[in-house]
Short mmCIF file of C-alpha atoms in Angstrom, two decimals:
data_model
loop_
_atom_site.label_atom_id
_atom_site.label_comp_id
_atom_site.label_asym_id
_atom_site.label_seq_id
_atom_site.Cartn_x
_atom_site.Cartn_y
_atom_site.Cartn_z
CA MET A 1 1.63 19.85 27.08
CA GLU A 2 5.24 20.64 26.43
CA GLU A 3 6.08 23.74 24.49
CA GLN A 4 7.26 23.46 20.88
CA THR A 5 10.69 24.90 21.46
CA ALA A 6 12.94 25.93 18.61
CA PRO A 7 15.66 23.39 19.46
CA ARG A 8 13.10 20.65 19.51
CA GLN A 9 11.68 21.63 16.13
CA ASP A 10 15.22 21.70 14.84
CA ARG A 11 15.83 18.18 16.12
CA GLN A 12 12.53 16.96 14.67
CA ALA A 13 13.60 18.34 11.32
CA TRP A 14 17.02 16.67 11.25
CA MET A 15 15.72 13.36 12.54
CA GLY A 16 13.06 13.40 9.83
CA LEU A 17 15.65 14.28 7.21
CA LEU A 18 17.84 11.36 8.32
CA ALA A 19 14.81 9.03 8.32
CA LYS A 20 14.11 9.82 4.67
CA ALA A 21 17.71 9.88 3.38
CA GLY A 22 18.66 7.46 0.63
CA GLN A 23 20.55 4.27 1.38
CA GLY A 24 24.11 4.93 2.57
CA GLN A 25 23.88 8.70 2.05
CA ALA A 26 24.07 9.83 5.66
CA ALA A 27 26.87 7.36 6.47
CA GLN A 28 28.97 8.54 3.55
CA LEU A 29 28.56 12.22 4.41
CA LEU A 30 29.17 11.58 8.09
CA ASP A 31 32.43 9.72 7.45
CA ALA A 32 33.62 12.49 5.14
CA ALA A 33 32.83 15.08 7.79
CA VAL A 34 34.08 13.65 11.09
CA THR A 35 35.84 10.74 12.72
CA ARG A 36 33.09 8.66 14.25
CA PRO A 37 33.05 9.07 18.03
CA ALA A 38 33.14 6.11 20.40
CA PHE A 39 29.73 5.12 21.76
CA THR A 40 27.85 2.41 23.56
CA TRP A 41 24.55 1.00 22.40
CA LEU A 42 21.48 1.80 24.44
CA ARG A 43 19.44 -0.10 21.89
CA PRO A 44 21.31 -1.88 19.11
CA PRO A 45 19.83 -1.45 15.61
CA GLU A 46 16.62 -3.40 15.23
CA LEU A 47 14.27 -3.93 12.28
CA GLY A 48 10.56 -3.52 12.77
CA SER A 49 7.39 -2.13 11.30
CA VAL A 50 5.09 0.78 11.86
CA MET A 51 1.40 0.63 11.04
CA VAL A 52 0.62 3.55 8.75
CA ARG A 53 -2.81 5.11 9.15
CA GLY A 54 -4.99 7.04 6.79
CA ARG A 55 -8.33 8.76 7.25
CA ALA A 56 -11.60 7.83 5.52
CA SER A 57 -12.20 10.38 2.74
CA GLY A 58 -8.88 11.98 3.70
CA THR A 59 -10.29 13.81 6.69
CA GLY A 60 -12.61 11.43 8.56
CA ALA A 61 -12.05 8.53 10.94
CA PRO A 62 -8.62 6.87 10.99
CA PHE A 63 -8.04 3.40 9.54
CA ASN A 64 -5.04 1.11 9.27
CA LEU A 65 -3.65 1.40 5.75
CA GLY A 66 -0.71 -1.02 6.00
CA GLU A 67 2.74 -1.22 7.51
CA MET A 68 6.15 0.10 6.52
CA THR A 69 9.58 -1.13 7.51
CA VAL A 70 11.57 0.93 9.99
CA THR A 71 14.99 0.50 11.61
CA ARG A 72 15.68 2.07 14.98
CA CYS A 73 18.52 2.33 17.46
CA ALA A 74 19.80 4.47 20.33
CA LEU A 75 23.35 5.09 21.52
CA ARG A 76 25.32 7.13 24.03
CA LEU A 77 28.54 8.93 23.21
CA ASP A 78 31.33 8.84 25.80
CA CYS A 79 30.47 12.44 26.70
CA GLY A 80 27.03 11.22 27.72
CA THR A 81 25.07 12.61 24.77
CA VAL A 82 22.31 10.29 23.59
CA GLY A 83 21.45 9.86 19.92
CA HIS A 84 18.30 8.23 18.54
CA ALA A 85 17.32 7.08 15.09
CA TYR A 86 14.11 5.87 13.50
CA ILE A 87 14.67 5.52 9.78
CA GLN A 88 12.65 4.15 6.90
CA GLY A 89 13.61 0.74 5.52
CA ARG A 90 15.83 -2.08 6.72
CA ASN A 91 19.35 -0.81 7.13
CA LYS A 92 21.20 -1.10 10.43
CA ALA A 93 24.30 0.78 9.21
CA ASP A 94 22.15 3.73 8.14
CA ALA A 95 20.35 3.73 11.48
CA GLU A 96 23.70 3.80 13.27
CA ALA A 97 24.91 6.72 11.14
CA ALA A 98 21.64 8.56 11.79
CA ALA A 99 21.88 8.07 15.56
CA ILE A 100 25.51 9.25 15.64
CA THR A 101 24.52 12.29 13.60
CA ASP A 102 21.66 12.97 16.00
CA ALA A 103 24.04 12.75 18.96
CA LEU A 104 26.72 14.91 17.38
CA MET A 105 24.13 17.57 16.58
CA GLN A 106 23.76 18.00 20.34
CA THR A 107 27.50 18.57 20.85
CA GLU A 108 29.93 21.31 19.92
CA GLN A 109 30.45 19.57 16.57
CA ALA A 110 26.88 20.50 15.60
CA SER A 111 27.75 23.25 13.13
CA ALA A 112 30.24 21.07 11.22
CA VAL A 113 27.76 18.19 11.10
CA ARG A 114 24.97 20.47 10.00
CA GLU A 115 27.08 21.93 7.24
CA GLN A 116 28.58 18.72 5.95
CA VAL A 117 25.89 16.14 6.63
CA LEU A 118 22.46 17.72 7.05
CA ASN A 119 22.72 20.52 4.52
CA PRO A 120 23.85 18.24 1.66
CA LEU A 121 21.05 15.79 2.55
CA GLU A 122 18.55 18.62 2.54
CA GLN A 123 19.84 19.93 -0.77
CA ALA A 124 19.72 16.50 -2.41
CA ARG A 125 16.19 16.00 -1.16
CA SER A 126 14.86 19.36 -2.25
CA ALA A 127 16.54 19.01 -5.66
CA ALA A 128 14.90 15.62 -6.19
CA LYS A 129 11.51 16.89 -5.05
CA GLY A 130 11.84 20.04 -7.11
CA SER A 131 12.63 18.07 -10.23
CA ARG A 132 9.61 15.80 -9.80
CA ALA A 133 7.35 18.78 -9.12
CA ALA A 134 8.64 20.51 -12.27
CA LYS A 135 8.03 17.40 -14.38
CA ALA A 136 4.52 17.12 -12.93
CA ALA A 137 3.87 20.80 -13.66
CA ALA A 138 4.82 20.21 -17.31
CA THR A 139 1.98 17.66 -17.52
CA LYS A 140 -0.61 20.18 -16.35
CA VAL A 141 -3.42 20.53 -18.86
CA ASP A 142 -3.98 23.96 -20.40
CA PHE A 143 -7.58 24.04 -21.58
CA PHE A 144 -8.66 26.32 -24.39
CA THR A 145 -12.06 26.83 -25.94
CA LEU A 146 -12.40 25.72 -29.55
CA VAL A 147 -15.90 26.90 -30.42
CA ARG A 148 -18.50 28.26 -28.07
CA GLY A 149 -21.91 27.27 -29.42
CA ASP A 150 -24.89 29.52 -28.70
CA ASP A 151 -27.72 27.31 -29.92
CA MET B 1 -7.09 -50.03 6.54
CA TYR B 2 -4.86 -47.00 6.48
CA VAL B 3 -1.11 -47.31 6.77
CA ALA B 4 0.81 -44.16 7.73
CA VAL B 5 3.48 -43.33 5.21
CA LYS B 6 6.15 -40.73 4.89
CA GLY B 7 8.56 -39.91 2.15
CA GLY B 8 9.34 -37.51 -0.63
CA GLU B 9 12.10 -35.58 1.12
CA GLN B 10 14.57 -36.23 -1.68
CA ALA B 11 11.96 -35.50 -4.35
CA ILE B 12 11.07 -32.20 -2.65
CA GLU B 13 14.69 -31.19 -2.34
CA ASN B 14 15.37 -31.98 -5.98
CA ALA B 15 12.21 -30.11 -7.04
CA HIS B 16 13.40 -26.99 -5.21
CA THR B 17 16.87 -27.22 -6.74
CA TRP B 18 15.29 -27.42 -10.16
CA LEU B 19 12.99 -24.51 -9.26
CA ALA B 20 16.08 -22.39 -8.54
CA GLU B 21 17.55 -23.27 -11.93
CA GLU B 22 14.30 -22.50 -13.72
CA ARG B 23 14.04 -19.22 -11.83
CA ARG B 24 17.40 -18.19 -13.15
CA GLY B 25 16.44 -19.24 -16.69
CA ASP B 26 18.94 -19.23 -19.54
CA VAL B 27 22.29 -18.38 -17.94
CA THR B 28 23.51 -16.75 -21.16
CA VAL B 29 20.90 -14.05 -20.46
CA PRO B 30 22.07 -11.54 -17.81
CA GLU B 31 20.53 -11.99 -14.37
CA LEU B 32 17.98 -9.45 -13.12
CA SER B 33 19.06 -7.43 -10.11
CA VAL B 34 16.65 -6.47 -7.35
CA ALA B 35 17.33 -2.81 -8.16
CA GLN B 36 16.36 -3.41 -11.80
CA ILE B 37 13.04 -4.91 -10.74
CA ARG B 38 12.46 -2.06 -8.26
CA GLU B 39 13.14 0.59 -10.88
CA GLN B 40 11.78 -0.97 -14.06
CA MET B 41 8.93 -3.16 -12.81
CA ALA B 42 7.76 -0.46 -10.41
CA LEU B 43 4.03 -1.03 -10.82
CA ALA B 44 4.42 -4.74 -10.04
CA VAL B 45 6.47 -3.73 -6.99
CA ASN B 46 3.70 -1.32 -5.99
CA ARG B 47 1.04 -4.00 -6.24
CA VAL B 48 3.07 -6.37 -4.11
CA MET B 49 3.55 -3.66 -1.47
CA ALA B 50 -0.15 -2.76 -1.49
CA GLU B 51 -1.50 -6.30 -1.21
CA GLY B 52 1.42 -7.49 0.90
CA SER B 53 0.44 -4.57 3.15
CA LEU B 54 4.06 -3.58 3.73
CA PHE B 55 5.70 -0.53 2.19
CA ASP B 56 9.26 -1.55 1.27
CA PRO B 57 10.12 -1.36 -2.45
CA ASP B 58 13.40 -3.32 -2.16
CA LEU B 59 11.74 -6.15 -0.29
CA ALA B 60 8.84 -6.30 -2.76
CA ALA B 61 11.29 -6.37 -5.67
CA LEU B 62 13.21 -9.23 -4.06
CA ALA B 63 9.95 -11.12 -3.50
CA ILE B 64 9.06 -10.70 -7.17
CA LYS B 65 12.45 -12.10 -8.16
CA GLN B 66 12.08 -15.04 -5.80
CA SER B 67 8.54 -15.78 -7.00
CA ARG B 68 9.55 -15.68 -10.68
CA GLY B 69 7.08 -12.85 -11.25
CA ASP B 70 4.11 -14.62 -9.65
CA LEU B 71 2.76 -11.60 -7.81
CA ILE B 72 0.43 -13.49 -5.48
CA GLU B 73 3.36 -15.71 -4.46
CA ALA B 74 5.41 -12.51 -3.92
CA ILE B 75 2.61 -11.03 -1.79
CA PHE B 76 2.59 -14.27 0.21
CA LEU B 77 6.33 -13.88 0.88
CA ILE B 78 5.84 -10.27 2.01
CA ARG B 79 2.97 -11.21 4.33
CA ALA B 80 5.06 -13.99 5.85
CA TYR B 81 8.05 -11.68 6.34
CA ARG B 82 5.85 -9.01 7.90
CA THR B 83 4.83 -11.34 10.68
CA THR B 84 8.49 -11.61 11.77
CA LEU B 85 8.79 -7.86 12.40
CA PRO B 86 8.15 -6.37 15.83
CA ARG B 87 5.75 -3.46 15.55
CA PHE B 88 7.29 -0.23 16.82
CA GLY B 89 4.02 1.66 16.81
CA VAL B 90 1.36 3.29 14.71
CA SER B 91 1.76 6.46 12.68
CA ALA B 92 -0.33 9.59 12.85
CA PRO B 93 -2.88 9.46 10.01
CA ILE B 94 -1.12 10.60 6.84
CA ASP B 95 -2.23 13.99 5.53
CA THR B 96 -2.94 13.47 1.85
CA GLU B 97 -3.75 17.14 1.34
CA THR B 98 -0.02 17.84 1.72
CA MET B 99 0.87 15.22 -0.88
CA ALA B 100 3.66 16.09 -3.31
CA CYS B 101 1.59 15.10 -6.33
CA ASP B 102 3.04 13.38 -9.39
CA ARG B 103 -0.49 13.16 -10.70
CA ARG B 104 -3.73 14.80 -9.71
CA ILE B 105 -6.85 14.78 -11.84
CA SER B 106 -10.53 15.41 -11.39
CA ALA B 107 -13.14 14.02 -13.75
CA THR B 108 -15.78 16.32 -12.26
CA PHE B 109 -14.19 19.78 -12.22
CA LYS B 110 -12.24 20.99 -15.20
CA ASP B 111 -10.90 24.12 -13.56
CA VAL B 112 -9.96 22.71 -10.20
CA PRO B 113 -7.45 24.90 -8.33
CA GLY B 114 -4.02 23.39 -8.78
CA GLY B 115 -5.04 22.12 -12.20
CA GLN B 116 -5.27 18.78 -13.91
CA ILE B 117 -1.83 17.20 -13.56
CA LEU B 118 -1.56 14.11 -15.74
CA GLY B 119 1.71 12.75 -14.40
CA PRO B 120 3.40 9.65 -15.83
CA THR B 121 0.22 7.95 -17.06
CA PHE B 122 -0.74 5.27 -19.57
CA ASP B 123 -3.91 7.28 -20.28
CA TYR B 124 -4.07 8.68 -23.82
CA THR B 125 -1.43 6.25 -25.07
CA HIS B 126 -2.53 4.19 -28.06
CA ARG B 127 -1.88 0.82 -26.46
CA LEU B 128 0.27 -0.21 -29.40
CA ILE B 129 3.26 -2.41 -28.67
CA ASP B 130 6.36 -0.23 -28.79
CA PHE B 131 8.99 -2.33 -30.55
CA LYS B 132 11.53 0.37 -29.94
CA LEU B 133 11.62 -0.71 -26.27
CA ALA B 134 12.91 -4.11 -27.39
CA ALA B 135 15.84 -2.41 -29.09
CA ASP B 136 17.11 0.23 -26.69
CA GLY B 137 16.42 1.91 -23.37
CA GLU B 138 17.02 5.48 -24.44
CA VAL B 139 14.63 8.04 -22.98
CA ASP B 140 14.02 11.62 -24.02
CA ALA B 141 14.70 14.49 -21.66
CA VAL B 142 11.53 15.20 -19.68
CA PRO B 143 10.12 18.71 -20.06
CA GLU B 144 9.91 20.73 -16.86
CA ARG B 145 7.88 23.75 -15.92
CA PRO B 146 8.01 25.84 -12.76
CA ALA B 147 5.62 24.34 -10.23
CA ASP B 148 3.19 26.94 -8.89
CA HIS B 149 1.35 24.93 -6.24
CA THR B 150 3.04 23.28 -3.34
CA THR B 151 -0.15 21.70 -2.02
CA MET B 152 -3.35 20.80 -3.82
CA PRO B 153 -6.69 21.57 -2.18
CA ARG B 154 -9.17 18.71 -2.07
CA VAL B 155 -11.80 18.68 -4.81
CA ALA B 156 -14.47 17.57 -2.32
CA ASP B 157 -13.98 20.85 -0.44
CA PHE B 158 -15.48 22.81 -3.35
CA LEU B 159 -18.70 20.83 -3.22
CA ASN B 160 -18.63 21.08 0.55
CA ARG B 161 -18.91 24.86 0.35
CA GLU B 162 -22.39 24.55 -1.12
CA GLY B 163 -23.28 21.71 1.23
CA LEU B 164 -23.87 19.50 -1.79
CA ILE B 165 -21.66 16.68 -0.61
CA GLU B 166 -21.59 14.76 2.61
CA GLU B 167 -18.86 15.90 4.94
CA ALA B 168 -16.15 13.72 6.40
CA PRO B 169 -15.64 15.33 9.80
CA GLN B 170 -12.48 14.41 11.65
CA VAL B 171 -12.99 11.93 14.45
CA ASP B 172 -10.28 10.14 16.35
CA THR B 173 -11.70 6.76 17.18
CA GLU B 174 -9.16 3.97 17.54
CA PRO B 175 -9.57 1.75 14.47
CA ARG B 176 -9.73 -2.03 14.72
CA ASP B 177 -6.80 -3.83 13.14
CA LEU B 178 -7.38 -7.05 11.22
CA THR B 179 -3.71 -7.98 11.53
CA ARG B 180 -4.12 -8.12 15.31
CA GLU B 181 -7.57 -9.61 15.76
CA PRO B 182 -9.71 -11.85 13.57
CA LEU B 183 -11.85 -10.06 11.00
CA GLU B 184 -15.30 -10.20 12.57
CA MET B 185 -18.64 -8.96 11.32
CA PRO B 186 -20.14 -6.46 11.43
CA ALA B 187 -17.13 -4.57 10.13
CA ASP B 188 -17.19 -0.81 10.52
CA ARG B 189 -15.92 1.42 7.72
CA ALA B 190 -12.39 1.67 9.13
CA LEU B 191 -12.03 -2.09 9.16
CA ARG B 192 -13.52 -2.38 5.67
CA LEU B 193 -11.08 0.21 4.36
CA GLN B 194 -8.13 -1.69 5.87
CA ALA B 195 -9.32 -4.92 4.27
CA LEU B 196 -9.90 -3.23 0.91
CA ALA B 197 -6.51 -1.48 0.92
CA ARG B 198 -4.82 -4.90 0.94
CA ALA B 199 -7.48 -6.73 -1.09
CA ASP B 200 -6.76 -8.46 -4.37
CA GLU B 201 -6.78 -5.95 -7.20
CA GLY B 202 -8.62 -8.24 -9.61
CA PHE B 203 -11.36 -9.07 -7.12
CA THR B 204 -11.80 -5.41 -6.12
CA LEU B 205 -11.87 -4.34 -9.77
CA SER B 206 -14.54 -6.89 -10.65
CA LEU B 207 -16.74 -5.89 -7.72
CA ALA B 208 -16.38 -2.21 -8.62
CA TYR B 209 -17.23 -3.06 -12.22
CA SER B 210 -20.34 -4.91 -11.07
CA THR B 211 -21.59 -1.71 -9.40
CA GLN B 212 -21.04 0.21 -12.63
CA ARG B 213 -22.99 -2.38 -14.58
CA GLY B 214 -25.97 -2.09 -12.27
CA TYR B 215 -25.53 -4.34 -9.22
CA ALA B 216 -26.15 -1.77 -6.47
CA ARG B 217 -25.57 0.97 -8.98
CA ASN B 218 -24.42 4.24 -7.47
CA HIS B 219 -23.17 6.15 -10.50
CA ALA B 220 -19.65 7.06 -9.47
CA PHE B 221 -17.45 9.83 -10.82
CA VAL B 222 -13.80 10.16 -10.00
CA GLY B 223 -14.04 13.38 -8.01
CA GLU B 224 -10.32 13.30 -7.49
CA LEU B 225 -7.43 10.97 -8.08
CA ARG B 226 -3.99 11.81 -6.78
CA ILE B 227 -0.68 9.98 -6.71
CA GLY B 228 2.38 11.23 -4.89
CA THR B 229 4.44 11.14 -1.75
CA VAL B 230 3.45 11.92 1.81
CA ASP B 231 5.49 12.03 5.00
CA VAL B 232 4.75 9.47 7.69
CA GLN B 233 4.94 10.84 11.21
CA MET B 234 4.99 8.92 14.47
CA ASP B 235 5.22 9.82 18.14
CA ILE B 236 8.46 8.56 19.62
CA PRO B 237 7.76 7.82 23.30
CA GLU B 238 11.41 7.93 24.39
CA LEU B 239 11.77 11.40 22.85
CA GLY B 240 8.40 12.78 23.86
CA PHE B 241 7.70 14.23 20.42
CA ALA B 242 6.81 13.14 16.89
CA ILE B 243 9.19 12.87 13.95
CA ASP B 244 8.91 11.88 10.30
CA ILE B 245 9.96 8.26 10.08
CA GLY B 246 9.78 8.12 6.32
CA GLU B 247 8.00 9.03 3.15
CA ILE B 248 5.70 6.78 1.14
CA THR B 249 4.03 6.90 -2.25
CA VAL B 250 0.28 6.43 -2.19
CA THR B 251 -2.65 6.66 -4.57
CA GLU B 252 -5.83 8.27 -3.30
CA CYS B 253 -9.20 8.26 -5.02
CA GLU B 254 -12.28 10.08 -3.89
CA SER B 255 -15.40 9.04 -5.75
CA VAL B 256 -18.38 11.34 -5.95
CA ASN B 257 -21.68 9.56 -6.20
CA GLN B 258 -25.13 10.75 -7.11
CA PHE B 259 -27.53 10.22 -4.23
CA THR B 260 -31.21 11.04 -4.41
CA GLY B 261 -31.66 10.96 -0.66
CA SER B 262 -33.02 8.42 1.76
CA LYS B 263 -35.07 8.20 4.93
CA THR B 264 -32.20 9.73 6.87
CA GLU B 265 -30.15 11.76 4.38
CA PRO B 266 -31.05 14.68 2.04
CA PRO B 267 -30.30 14.53 -1.71
CA GLN B 268 -26.60 15.24 -2.05
CA PHE B 269 -23.43 13.75 -3.37
CA THR B 270 -21.91 10.97 -1.33
CA ARG B 271 -18.34 9.78 -1.25
CA GLY B 272 -16.36 6.60 -1.61
CA TYR B 273 -12.71 6.42 -0.65
CA GLY B 274 -9.71 4.56 -1.94
CA LEU B 275 -6.19 4.78 -0.51
CA VAL B 276 -3.51 2.33 -1.58
CA PHE B 277 0.28 2.07 -1.25
CA GLY B 278 2.25 2.97 -4.37
CA GLN B 279 1.12 4.08 -7.80
CA THR B 280 -1.91 1.82 -8.00
CA GLU B 281 -4.75 3.80 -9.51
CA ARG B 282 -6.89 0.97 -10.87
CA LYS B 283 -6.97 -0.47 -7.38
CA ALA B 284 -7.63 2.87 -5.67
CA ILE B 285 -10.59 3.70 -7.96
CA SER B 286 -11.99 0.19 -7.48
CA MET B 287 -11.61 0.52 -3.72
CA ALA B 288 -13.52 3.81 -3.70
CA LEU B 289 -16.45 2.30 -5.61
CA VAL B 290 -16.60 -0.79 -3.40
CA ASP B 291 -16.29 1.33 -0.24
CA ARG B 292 -19.21 3.47 -1.39
CA ALA B 293 -21.37 0.47 -2.25
CA MET B 294 -20.75 -1.11 1.16
CA ARG B 295 -21.97 2.08 2.88
CA TRP B 296 -25.59 1.36 1.85
CA GLU B 297 -26.75 0.71 5.39
CA GLU B 298 -25.23 3.85 6.90
CA LEU B 299 -26.75 5.99 4.11
CA GLY B 300 -30.18 4.38 4.43
CA GLU B 301 -30.14 2.81 0.97
CA ASP B 302 -31.96 -0.41 0.11
CA ASN B 303 -30.12 -3.70 0.15
CA VAL B 304 -30.85 -4.94 -3.36
CA GLY B 305 -28.95 -8.15 -2.74
CA ALA B 306 -25.97 -7.19 -4.90
CA PRO B 307 -22.76 -9.08 -4.09
CA VAL B 308 -20.88 -5.85 -3.38
CA GLN B 309 -23.39 -4.85 -0.68
CA ASP B 310 -22.64 -8.01 1.25
CA ALA B 311 -19.72 -6.89 3.42
CA GLU B 312 -19.22 -10.38 4.79
CA PHE B 313 -18.99 -11.88 1.33
CA VAL B 314 -16.67 -9.13 0.07
CA LEU B 315 -14.31 -8.99 3.03
CA TYR B 316 -14.03 -12.75 3.52
CA HIS B 317 -13.12 -13.30 -0.13
CA ALA B 318 -11.04 -10.23 -0.96
CA ASP B 319 -7.74 -11.41 0.49
CA ASN B 320 -5.81 -13.29 -2.16
CA ILE B 321 -3.45 -14.92 0.34
CA GLN B 322 -6.30 -16.45 2.32
CA ALA B 323 -7.99 -17.42 -0.94
CA THR B 324 -4.95 -18.99 -2.54
CA GLY B 325 -3.96 -20.69 0.70
CA PHE B 326 -7.25 -22.51 0.87
CA LEU B 327 -7.50 -23.09 -2.85
CA GLU B 328 -3.99 -24.41 -3.36
CA HIS B 329 -3.99 -26.65 -0.32
CA ILE B 330 -6.30 -29.07 -2.14
CA LYS B 331 -3.44 -30.08 -4.43
CA LEU B 332 -1.40 -31.27 -1.44
CA PRO B 333 -1.73 -34.92 -0.37
CA HIS B 334 -5.25 -35.75 0.80
CA TYR B 335 -4.69 -39.49 0.59
CA VAL B 336 -6.51 -40.26 3.85
CA ASP B 337 -9.51 -38.04 3.09
CA PHE B 338 -9.70 -39.45 -0.38
CA GLN B 339 -9.35 -43.03 0.75
CA SER B 340 -12.38 -42.65 3.02
CA GLU B 341 -14.33 -41.09 0.15
CA LEU B 342 -13.27 -43.97 -2.06
CA GLU B 343 -14.53 -46.49 0.48
CA LEU B 344 -17.81 -44.62 0.73
CA VAL B 345 -18.39 -44.49 -3.03
CA ARG B 346 -17.52 -48.20 -3.37
CA LYS B 347 -20.01 -49.02 -0.63
CA LEU B 348 -22.74 -46.89 -2.21
CA ARG B 349 -22.14 -48.58 -5.55
CA ARG B 350 -22.34 -52.01 -3.93
CA ASP B 351 -25.63 -51.06 -2.26
CA VAL B 352 -27.12 -49.76 -5.49
CA HIS B 353 -25.93 -52.84 -7.38
CA ARG B 354 -27.40 -55.14 -4.74
CA ALA B 355 -30.74 -53.32 -4.81
CA GLN B 356 -30.85 -53.51 -8.61
CA SER B 357 -30.04 -57.26 -8.62
CA GLN B 358 -32.76 -57.86 -6.05
CA GLU B 359 -35.26 -55.89 -8.14
CA ALA B 360 -34.33 -57.88 -11.24
CA ALA B 361 -34.72 -61.17 -9.35
CA GLU B 362 -38.22 -60.24 -8.11
#
């Protein structure tokens, strides 16, 4: 088994972030950050599905829950760097932006892309999640005892 | 004699043109956008995703628009679209313990760690029509409170500690997939759960209700109900590692059922499981009850002949697309079938008439 190296975990994290980004978000940030590099398609954007699995009782045997839509693509920059994308939903332009971002993150432009594309995506995501969690927390029931009967 | 006929092309075309006009309705009323349906008819969208068995809120919203709000027709559209998609792979089983919960309640343990989180629920509303909604769309600011738990432990784990509830040990058998092979009996639990997750909500609800009323009664409590988002992770072969490919909303229900023991099992609590795409709690609770009832054989319970215990009956009638496909086809032209029936009935009548005349003559 291959070791879980830090660079790999880093790449897993940004690819996951790009997969879950809202429609058009990554493309907009990418275009504001850099001029898109020239590339050739290794696999042009393609729509498909992934069968999502669950486990019986949450922890038991796996079962097929249902599918979700996914768009994927792969490309190679002129410098030879390969970028991949698997993103949720049906959006070829978003998949392209995600794959370019993935490729650029493996070049010397990585720090600029991280700062101007990935960090804002991460912030938007954690703000949205934080807000939902805070609203949920406000609906938490505080029980109090009215009368404790002894008979 | 039967003469082959064809025709109706123009009538069909005109009918569909009229359908499009009726779908749009009064043009002085603004048209609905797909985004409006996705955002404001979210529970309809969730049902279409669950029973269409495809998580894609925009697509489900579009299907609802196209079907004029007929959800079974929308589910039909989603199922048909799904078959056009190449399958990239299967995900790792989602980990619902890590769910970012909008809602999480237990009807069995008041002081469950993580607390009772009501979320955006219809529960405790008075079910009075709110005429204010007809007037404006203003909403109040939603109160917030610092969230203290990032993950919620499973309620079943507390009972597990005393050994009072059956365990659900992790196994990694490859589940059968009814979208890839015909649904054949006997169906193991994994296959039943897949069928139930996409089963018609009304049918599942009625079956669950029948168990509550006494047909294969198993006295269910909602041990835990949670609604929220989970990441979906998949191995990417060309990369050699797994990544998150998205995030979905699901509803999970774990029922806890009284069980007095059987030939093979000690007295303990048993479990039923519901897991459904979207915020779909009526369906998830129903699924858990039906799942539990169908486990009678495995738990050594008696078959009392209740409909819900008959896996073949349940699974072959739970899919509303199969059901409506067969049901609605009988309104399509059956002129040939009917003509032969007509001939048969005429002949039978002639025979009866002849016999009666003969009897009268004798």
